[in-house]
PDB file of C-alpha atoms in Angstrom:
ATOM      1  CA  MET U   1      -0.098   0.041   0.133  1.00  0.00           C
ATOM      2  CA  ALA U   2       1.279   3.451  -0.905  1.00  0.00           C
ATOM      3  CA  THR U   3       1.404   6.558   1.425  1.00  0.00           C
ATOM      4  CA  LEU U   4       0.708  10.025   0.774  1.00  0.00           C
ATOM      5  CA  LEU U   5       2.169  12.596   3.055  1.00  0.00           C
ATOM      6  CA  HIS U   6      -0.205  15.663   2.876  1.00  0.00           C
ATOM      7  CA  ILE U   7       0.840  19.080   4.537  1.00  0.00           C
ATOM      8  CA  ASP U   8      -1.181  22.246   4.719  1.00  0.00           C
ATOM      9  CA  THR U   9      -0.050  25.489   5.439  1.00  0.00           C
ATOM     10  CA  SER U  10      -2.328  28.123   4.658  1.00  0.00           C
ATOM     11  CA  ILE U  11      -3.751  30.602   7.288  1.00  0.00           C
ATOM     12  CA  ASN U  12      -6.950  30.972   5.341  1.00  0.00           C
ATOM     13  CA  GLY U  13      -9.109  27.735   6.249  1.00  0.00           C
ATOM     14  CA  ASP U  14     -11.854  27.096   4.047  1.00  0.00           C
ATOM     15  CA  ASN U  15     -11.216  30.099   2.001  1.00  0.00           C
ATOM     16  CA  SER U  16      -7.676  28.907   1.193  1.00  0.00           C
ATOM     17  CA  HIS U  17      -6.838  28.269  -2.583  1.00  0.00           C
ATOM     18  CA  SER U  18      -4.125  25.975  -1.945  1.00  0.00           C
ATOM     19  CA  ARG U  19      -6.157  23.905   0.410  1.00  0.00           C
ATOM     20  CA  ALA U  20      -8.854  23.341  -2.266  1.00  0.00           C
ATOM     21  CA  VAL U  21      -6.138  22.249  -4.789  1.00  0.00           C
ATOM     22  CA  THR U  22      -4.533  19.901  -2.004  1.00  0.00           C
ATOM     23  CA  ALA U  23      -8.071  18.341  -1.089  1.00  0.00           C
ATOM     24  CA  ALA U  24      -8.689  17.717  -4.860  1.00  0.00           C
ATOM     25  CA  PHE U  25      -5.560  15.797  -5.153  1.00  0.00           C
ATOM     26  CA  ARG U  26      -6.023  13.936  -2.044  1.00  0.00           C
ATOM     27  CA  ALA U  27      -9.746  13.132  -2.766  1.00  0.00           C
ATOM     28  CA  THR U  28      -8.796  11.557  -6.073  1.00  0.00           C
ATOM     29  CA  TRP U  29      -5.720   9.955  -4.646  1.00  0.00           C
ATOM     30  CA  GLU U  30      -7.870   8.110  -1.985  1.00  0.00           C
ATOM     31  CA  ARG U  31     -10.592   7.413  -4.757  1.00  0.00           C
ATOM     32  CA  GLU U  32      -8.055   5.793  -6.986  1.00  0.00           C
ATOM     33  CA  HIS U  33      -6.108   4.288  -4.166  1.00  0.00           C
ATOM     34  CA  PRO U  34      -8.535   3.348  -1.490  1.00  0.00           C
ATOM     35  CA  GLU U  35      -6.033   0.950   0.184  1.00  0.00           C
ATOM     36  CA  GLY U  36      -3.389   3.634   0.624  1.00  0.00           C
ATOM     37  CA  THR U  37      -2.381   5.619   3.662  1.00  0.00           C
ATOM     38  CA  VAL U  38      -2.525   9.241   4.188  1.00  0.00           C
ATOM     39  CA  ILE U  39      -0.416  10.990   6.733  1.00  0.00           C
ATOM     40  CA  TYR U  40      -1.730  14.687   7.199  1.00  0.00           C
ATOM     41  CA  ARG U  41      -0.122  17.735   8.830  1.00  0.00           C
ATOM     42  CA  ASP U  42      -2.047  21.126   9.248  1.00  0.00           C
ATOM     43  CA  LEU U  43       1.017  23.252  10.040  1.00  0.00           C
ATOM     44  CA  ASP U  44      -1.282  26.370  10.490  1.00  0.00           C
ATOM     45  CA  ALA U  45      -3.408  24.529  13.023  1.00  0.00           C
ATOM     46  CA  ASP U  46      -0.499  22.735  14.738  1.00  0.00           C
ATOM     47  CA  PRO U  47       2.717  24.274  13.716  1.00  0.00           C
ATOM     48  CA  LEU U  48       6.050  22.801  14.574  1.00  0.00           C
ATOM     49  CA  PRO U  49       8.462  24.858  16.542  1.00  0.00           C
ATOM     50  CA  HIS U  50      11.594  26.598  15.164  1.00  0.00           C
ATOM     51  CA  LEU U  51      14.482  24.331  15.077  1.00  0.00           C
ATOM     52  CA  ARG U  52      16.713  24.899  18.069  1.00  0.00           C
ATOM     53  CA  ALA U  53      20.439  24.304  18.515  1.00  0.00           C
ATOM     54  CA  ASP U  54      20.179  21.243  20.577  1.00  0.00           C
ATOM     55  CA  ALA U  55      17.905  19.480  17.967  1.00  0.00           C
ATOM     56  CA  PHE U  56      19.961  20.690  15.254  1.00  0.00           C
ATOM     57  CA  TYR U  57      23.363  19.339  16.559  1.00  0.00           C
ATOM     58  CA  ALA U  58      21.864  16.033  17.885  1.00  0.00           C
ATOM     59  CA  GLY U  59      21.369  15.324  14.303  1.00  0.00           C
ATOM     60  CA  PHE U  60      25.234  14.977  13.745  1.00  0.00           C
ATOM     61  CA  THR U  61      25.738  12.426  16.527  1.00  0.00           C
ATOM     62  CA  ASP U  62      25.282   8.823  15.581  1.00  0.00           C
ATOM     63  CA  PRO U  63      21.668   7.541  17.138  1.00  0.00           C
ATOM     64  CA  ALA U  64      23.647   5.005  19.076  1.00  0.00           C
ATOM     65  CA  ASP U  65      25.631   7.462  20.757  1.00  0.00           C
ATOM     66  CA  ARG U  66      23.185  10.025  21.520  1.00  0.00           C
ATOM     67  CA  THR U  67      22.729  11.051  25.205  1.00  0.00           C
ATOM     68  CA  ALA U  68      19.095  11.065  26.760  1.00  0.00           C
ATOM     69  CA  GLU U  69      19.116  14.555  26.156  1.00  0.00           C
ATOM     70  CA  GLU U  70      20.054  14.389  22.685  1.00  0.00           C
ATOM     71  CA  ARG U  71      17.635  11.846  22.114  1.00  0.00           C
ATOM     72  CA  ALA U  72      14.860  13.942  23.603  1.00  0.00           C
ATOM     73  CA  ALA U  73      15.982  17.009  21.511  1.00  0.00           C
ATOM     74  CA  PHE U  74      15.965  14.957  18.470  1.00  0.00           C
ATOM     75  CA  ALA U  75      12.570  13.195  18.827  1.00  0.00           C
ATOM     76  CA  LEU U  76      10.282  15.701  17.030  1.00  0.00           C
ATOM     77  CA  ARG U  77      12.827  15.923  14.098  1.00  0.00           C
ATOM     78  CA  ASP U  78      12.861  12.063  14.038  1.00  0.00           C
ATOM     79  CA  GLU U  79       9.028  11.991  13.742  1.00  0.00           C
ATOM     80  CA  VAL U  80       8.662  14.606  11.093  1.00  0.00           C
ATOM     81  CA  ILE U  81      11.641  12.895   9.035  1.00  0.00           C
ATOM     82  CA  ALA U  82      10.077   9.537   9.455  1.00  0.00           C
ATOM     83  CA  GLU U  83       6.630  10.557   8.134  1.00  0.00           C
ATOM     84  CA  ALA U  84       8.375  11.901   4.965  1.00  0.00           C
ATOM     85  CA  GLU U  85      10.486   8.574   4.718  1.00  0.00           C
ATOM     86  CA  ALA U  86       7.457   6.550   4.897  1.00  0.00           C
ATOM     87  CA  ALA U  87       5.621   8.428   2.154  1.00  0.00           C
ATOM     88  CA  ASP U  88       5.780   7.598  -1.408  1.00  0.00           C
ATOM     89  CA  VAL U  89       4.332  10.887  -2.603  1.00  0.00           C
ATOM     90  CA  LEU U  90       4.559  14.191  -0.723  1.00  0.00           C
ATOM     91  CA  LEU U  91       1.684  16.714  -1.169  1.00  0.00           C
ATOM     92  CA  LEU U  92       2.652  20.166   0.172  1.00  0.00           C
ATOM     93  CA  ALA U  93       0.767  23.437   0.241  1.00  0.00           C
ATOM     94  CA  ALA U  94       3.140  26.482  -0.231  1.00  0.00           C
ATOM     95  CA  PRO U  95       1.123  29.569  -0.797  1.00  0.00           C
ATOM     96  CA  MET U  96       3.218  32.696  -1.564  1.00  0.00           C
ATOM     97  CA  TYR U  97       3.293  34.783   1.538  1.00  0.00           C
ATOM     98  CA  ASN U  98       5.182  38.074   1.122  1.00  0.00           C
ATOM     99  CA  PHE U  99       7.220  36.515  -1.888  1.00  0.00           C
ATOM    100  CA  SER U 100       8.166  33.508  -0.261  1.00  0.00           C
ATOM    101  CA  ILE U 101       6.888  30.400   1.602  1.00  0.00           C
ATOM    102  CA  PRO U 102       4.977  30.308   4.875  1.00  0.00           C
ATOM    103  CA  SER U 103       7.342  30.462   7.832  1.00  0.00           C
ATOM    104  CA  THR U 104       5.507  27.173   9.077  1.00  0.00           C
ATOM    105  CA  LEU U 105       6.611  25.310   6.109  1.00  0.00           C
ATOM    106  CA  LYS U 106      10.204  26.778   6.597  1.00  0.00           C
ATOM    107  CA  ALA U 107      10.113  25.270  10.011  1.00  0.00           C
ATOM    108  CA  TRP U 108       8.961  21.877   8.683  1.00  0.00           C
ATOM    109  CA  LEU U 109      11.952  21.923   6.110  1.00  0.00           C
ATOM    110  CA  ASP U 110      14.393  22.871   8.795  1.00  0.00           C
ATOM    111  CA  HIS U 111      13.366  19.731  10.809  1.00  0.00           C
ATOM    112  CA  VAL U 112      13.360  17.475   7.647  1.00  0.00           C
ATOM    113  CA  PHE U 113      17.016  18.601   6.668  1.00  0.00           C
ATOM    114  CA  ALA U 114      19.300  16.211   8.283  1.00  0.00           C
ATOM    115  CA  MET U 115      22.803  15.733   6.901  1.00  0.00           C
ATOM    116  CA  GLY U 116      23.956  12.153   6.612  1.00  0.00           C
ATOM    117  CA  ARG U 117      20.308  11.146   6.375  1.00  0.00           C
ATOM    118  CA  THR U 118      17.908  13.145   4.089  1.00  0.00           C
ATOM    119  CA  ALA U 119      20.651  15.485   2.908  1.00  0.00           C
ATOM    120  CA  GLY U 120      24.346  15.769   2.223  1.00  0.00           C
ATOM    121  CA  ALA U 121      26.701  13.083   0.819  1.00  0.00           C
ATOM    122  CA  GLY U 122      25.830   9.627   0.613  1.00  0.00           C
ATOM    123  CA  THR U 123      22.412   7.965   0.612  1.00  0.00           C
ATOM    124  CA  ARG U 124      19.537  10.361   1.020  1.00  0.00           C
ATOM    125  CA  THR U 125      16.470   8.863   2.442  1.00  0.00           C
ATOM    126  CA  LEU U 126      13.872  11.010   0.434  1.00  0.00           C
ATOM    127  CA  ALA U 127      15.775  10.995  -2.923  1.00  0.00           C
ATOM    128  CA  GLY U 128      13.573   9.964  -5.979  1.00  0.00           C
ATOM    129  CA  LYS U 129      10.205  10.374  -4.153  1.00  0.00           C
ATOM    130  CA  ARG U 130       7.517  12.394  -6.028  1.00  0.00           C
ATOM    131  CA  ALA U 131       6.673  15.724  -4.547  1.00  0.00           C
ATOM    132  CA  VAL U 132       3.788  17.720  -5.698  1.00  0.00           C
ATOM    133  CA  ILE U 133       3.838  21.322  -4.613  1.00  0.00           C
ATOM    134  CA  VAL U 134       0.837  23.577  -4.562  1.00  0.00           C
ATOM    135  CA  THR U 135       1.977  27.282  -4.528  1.00  0.00           C
ATOM    136  CA  SER U 136      -0.953  29.667  -4.779  1.00  0.00           C
ATOM    137  CA  ARG U 137      -0.451  33.546  -4.986  1.00  0.00           C
ATOM    138  CA  GLY U 138      -2.652  36.582  -5.115  1.00  0.00           C
ATOM    139  CA  GLY U 139      -1.342  37.943  -8.195  1.00  0.00           C
ATOM    140  CA  SER U 140       0.868  36.665 -11.344  1.00  0.00           C
ATOM    141  CA  TYR U 141       4.561  36.402 -11.455  1.00  0.00           C
ATOM    142  CA  ARG U 142       4.708  35.018 -15.047  1.00  0.00           C
ATOM    143  CA  GLU U 143       7.246  36.496 -17.518  1.00  0.00           C
ATOM    144  CA  GLY U 144       5.938  39.738 -19.005  1.00  0.00           C
ATOM    145  CA  THR U 145       3.893  40.618 -15.790  1.00  0.00           C
ATOM    146  CA  PRO U 146       5.014  43.492 -13.412  1.00  0.00           C
ATOM    147  CA  ASN U 147       5.945  40.856 -10.748  1.00  0.00           C
ATOM    148  CA  HIS U 148       8.228  38.750 -12.779  1.00  0.00           C
ATOM    149  CA  GLY U 149      11.233  37.797 -10.779  1.00  0.00           C
ATOM    150  CA  SER U 150       9.727  38.433  -7.423  1.00  0.00           C
ATOM    151  CA  ASP U 151       8.730  34.587  -7.086  1.00  0.00           C
ATOM    152  CA  TYR U 152      11.010  33.345  -4.262  1.00  0.00           C
ATOM    153  CA  VAL U 153       8.840  30.200  -3.864  1.00  0.00           C
ATOM    154  CA  GLN U 154       9.532  27.843  -6.765  1.00  0.00           C
ATOM    155  CA  ASP U 155      13.246  28.426  -7.167  1.00  0.00           C
ATOM    156  CA  PHE U 156      13.678  27.970  -3.496  1.00  0.00           C
ATOM    157  CA  LEU U 157      11.666  24.799  -3.124  1.00  0.00           C
ATOM    158  CA  ARG U 158      13.089  23.528  -6.514  1.00  0.00           C
ATOM    159  CA  GLN U 159      16.677  23.823  -4.792  1.00  0.00           C
ATOM    160  CA  ALA U 160      15.665  22.751  -1.295  1.00  0.00           C
ATOM    161  CA  LEU U 161      13.318  19.787  -2.197  1.00  0.00           C
ATOM    162  CA  GLY U 162      14.946  18.697  -5.532  1.00  0.00           C
ATOM    163  CA  GLY U 163      18.318  19.775  -5.353  1.00  0.00           C
ATOM    164  CA  ALA U 164      19.201  19.250  -1.710  1.00  0.00           C
ATOM    165  CA  LEU U 165      16.680  16.246  -0.984  1.00  0.00           C
ATOM    166  CA  GLY U 166      16.601  14.828  -4.102  1.00  0.00           C
ATOM    167  CA  LEU U 167      12.826  14.680  -4.508  1.00  0.00           C
ATOM    168  CA  ASP U 168      11.191  14.605  -8.098  1.00  0.00           C
ATOM    169  CA  VAL U 169       9.239  18.021  -7.782  1.00  0.00           C
ATOM    170  CA  THR U 170       6.118  19.064  -9.606  1.00  0.00           C
ATOM    171  CA  PHE U 171       4.438  22.493  -9.117  1.00  0.00           C
ATOM    172  CA  ILE U 172       0.786  23.518  -9.429  1.00  0.00           C
ATOM    173  CA  VAL U 173       0.301  27.204  -9.387  1.00  0.00           C
ATOM    174  CA  PRO U 174      -3.131  28.587  -8.797  1.00  0.00           C
ATOM    175  CA  GLU U 175      -2.628  32.439  -9.457  1.00  0.00           C
ATOM    176  CA  LEU U 176      -4.492  35.694  -9.366  1.00  0.00           C
ATOM    177  CA  THR U 177      -6.397  34.493  -6.342  1.00  0.00           C
ATOM    178  CA  MET U 178      -6.870  38.165  -4.963  1.00  0.00           C
ATOM    179  CA  ALA U 179      -8.870  39.006  -8.143  1.00  0.00           C
ATOM    180  CA  PRO U 180     -12.271  38.259  -6.985  1.00  0.00           C
ATOM    181  CA  THR U 181     -11.878  40.489  -3.986  1.00  0.00           C
ATOM    182  CA  VAL U 182      -9.601  43.441  -5.094  1.00  0.00           C
ATOM    183  CA  PRO U 183     -11.704  45.869  -7.285  1.00  0.00           C
ATOM    184  CA  ALA U 184      -8.573  46.969  -9.387  1.00  0.00           C
ATOM    185  CA  MET U 185      -8.114  43.282 -10.395  1.00  0.00           C
ATOM    186  CA  ALA U 186     -11.634  42.853 -11.449  1.00  0.00           C
ATOM    187  CA  ASP U 187     -10.748  42.579 -15.101  1.00  0.00           C
ATOM    188  CA  LEU U 188      -8.349  39.619 -14.170  1.00  0.00           C
ATOM    189  CA  VAL U 189     -11.264  37.656 -12.821  1.00  0.00           C
ATOM    190  CA  PRO U 190     -11.773  35.301 -15.901  1.00  0.00           C
ATOM    191  CA  LEU U 191      -7.879  34.555 -15.776  1.00  0.00           C
ATOM    192  CA  TYR U 192      -8.227  33.764 -12.087  1.00  0.00           C
ATOM    193  CA  GLU U 193     -11.243  31.317 -12.818  1.00  0.00           C
ATOM    194  CA  ALA U 194      -9.402  29.672 -15.579  1.00  0.00           C
ATOM    195  CA  SER U 195      -6.305  29.322 -13.399  1.00  0.00           C
ATOM    196  CA  ARG U 196      -8.354  27.830 -10.594  1.00  0.00           C
ATOM    197  CA  THR U 197      -9.996  25.321 -13.085  1.00  0.00           C
ATOM    198  CA  ASP U 198      -6.520  24.426 -14.437  1.00  0.00           C
ATOM    199  CA  SER U 199      -5.059  23.943 -11.212  1.00  0.00           C
ATOM    200  CA  LEU U 200      -7.908  21.541  -9.801  1.00  0.00           C
ATOM    201  CA  ALA U 201      -7.605  19.637 -12.984  1.00  0.00           C
ATOM    202  CA  ALA U 202      -3.898  19.340 -12.673  1.00  0.00           C
ATOM    203  CA  ALA U 203      -4.262  17.998  -9.117  1.00  0.00           C
ATOM    204  CA  GLU U 204      -6.785  15.439 -10.203  1.00  0.00           C
ATOM    205  CA  SER U 205      -4.616  14.440 -13.267  1.00  0.00           C
ATOM    206  CA  HIS U 206      -1.405  14.137 -11.103  1.00  0.00           C
ATOM    207  CA  ALA U 207      -3.188  12.151  -8.245  1.00  0.00           C
ATOM    208  CA  LYS U 208      -4.443   9.546 -10.848  1.00  0.00           C
ATOM    209  CA  GLU U 209      -1.107   9.361 -12.449  1.00  0.00           C
ATOM    210  CA  LEU U 210       0.867   8.819  -9.335  1.00  0.00           C
ATOM    211  CA  ALA U 211      -1.745   6.394  -7.764  1.00  0.00           C
ATOM    212  CA  ALA U 212      -1.676   4.490 -11.121  1.00  0.00           C
ATOM    213  CA  GLU U 213       2.319   4.530 -11.059  1.00  0.00           C
ATOM    214  CA  LEU U 214       2.328   2.984  -7.433  1.00  0.00           C
ATOM    215  CA  ALA U 215      -0.199   0.475  -8.041  1.00  0.00           C
ATOM    216  CA  ALA U 216       1.611  -1.065 -10.973  1.00  0.00           C
TER     217      ALA U 216
END
């Protein structure tokens, strides 16, 4: 049975565009793969603490040699890393907040980066796993738009998740999500609606594709 790790981060609850897309992916995944397992974390409702020095440096000590204090400090990191290691597919919501990712997702990444285990030289325990990233944003950052070049989400996550951890990363990008509520963006509502429709369809398509691959 395949395992999906589903992580939401949006602060907007039922009004969240990224949550709508991750929910569409998950619903399709569960329909196509009913015997599978889903591990879920809502980092807005239950955020991880920022990584502290004791937990960071404990990661550089062989588990067999850790003191009781080091084991206690590393316990949460070990839990979070183990969830990712257990997953066949990672589904991460990364809405753009102030040009970058939510701080809650950065905290998760800091816990997951463990040199000699998930990152660094040698075997990387997450390498080769598929990761679907839903990165919604209020405007558009495509080439030719005024905001082009100010997207610090996709390049960062491509490097962090793909380059450092070795994940196979796919992005779904619902954009112009503020168009329905900002009068100055009223002319962009049709583009927003098209982007939302395309993003939901992409989520369902990727979920079907990955469920089929893992069932084969």
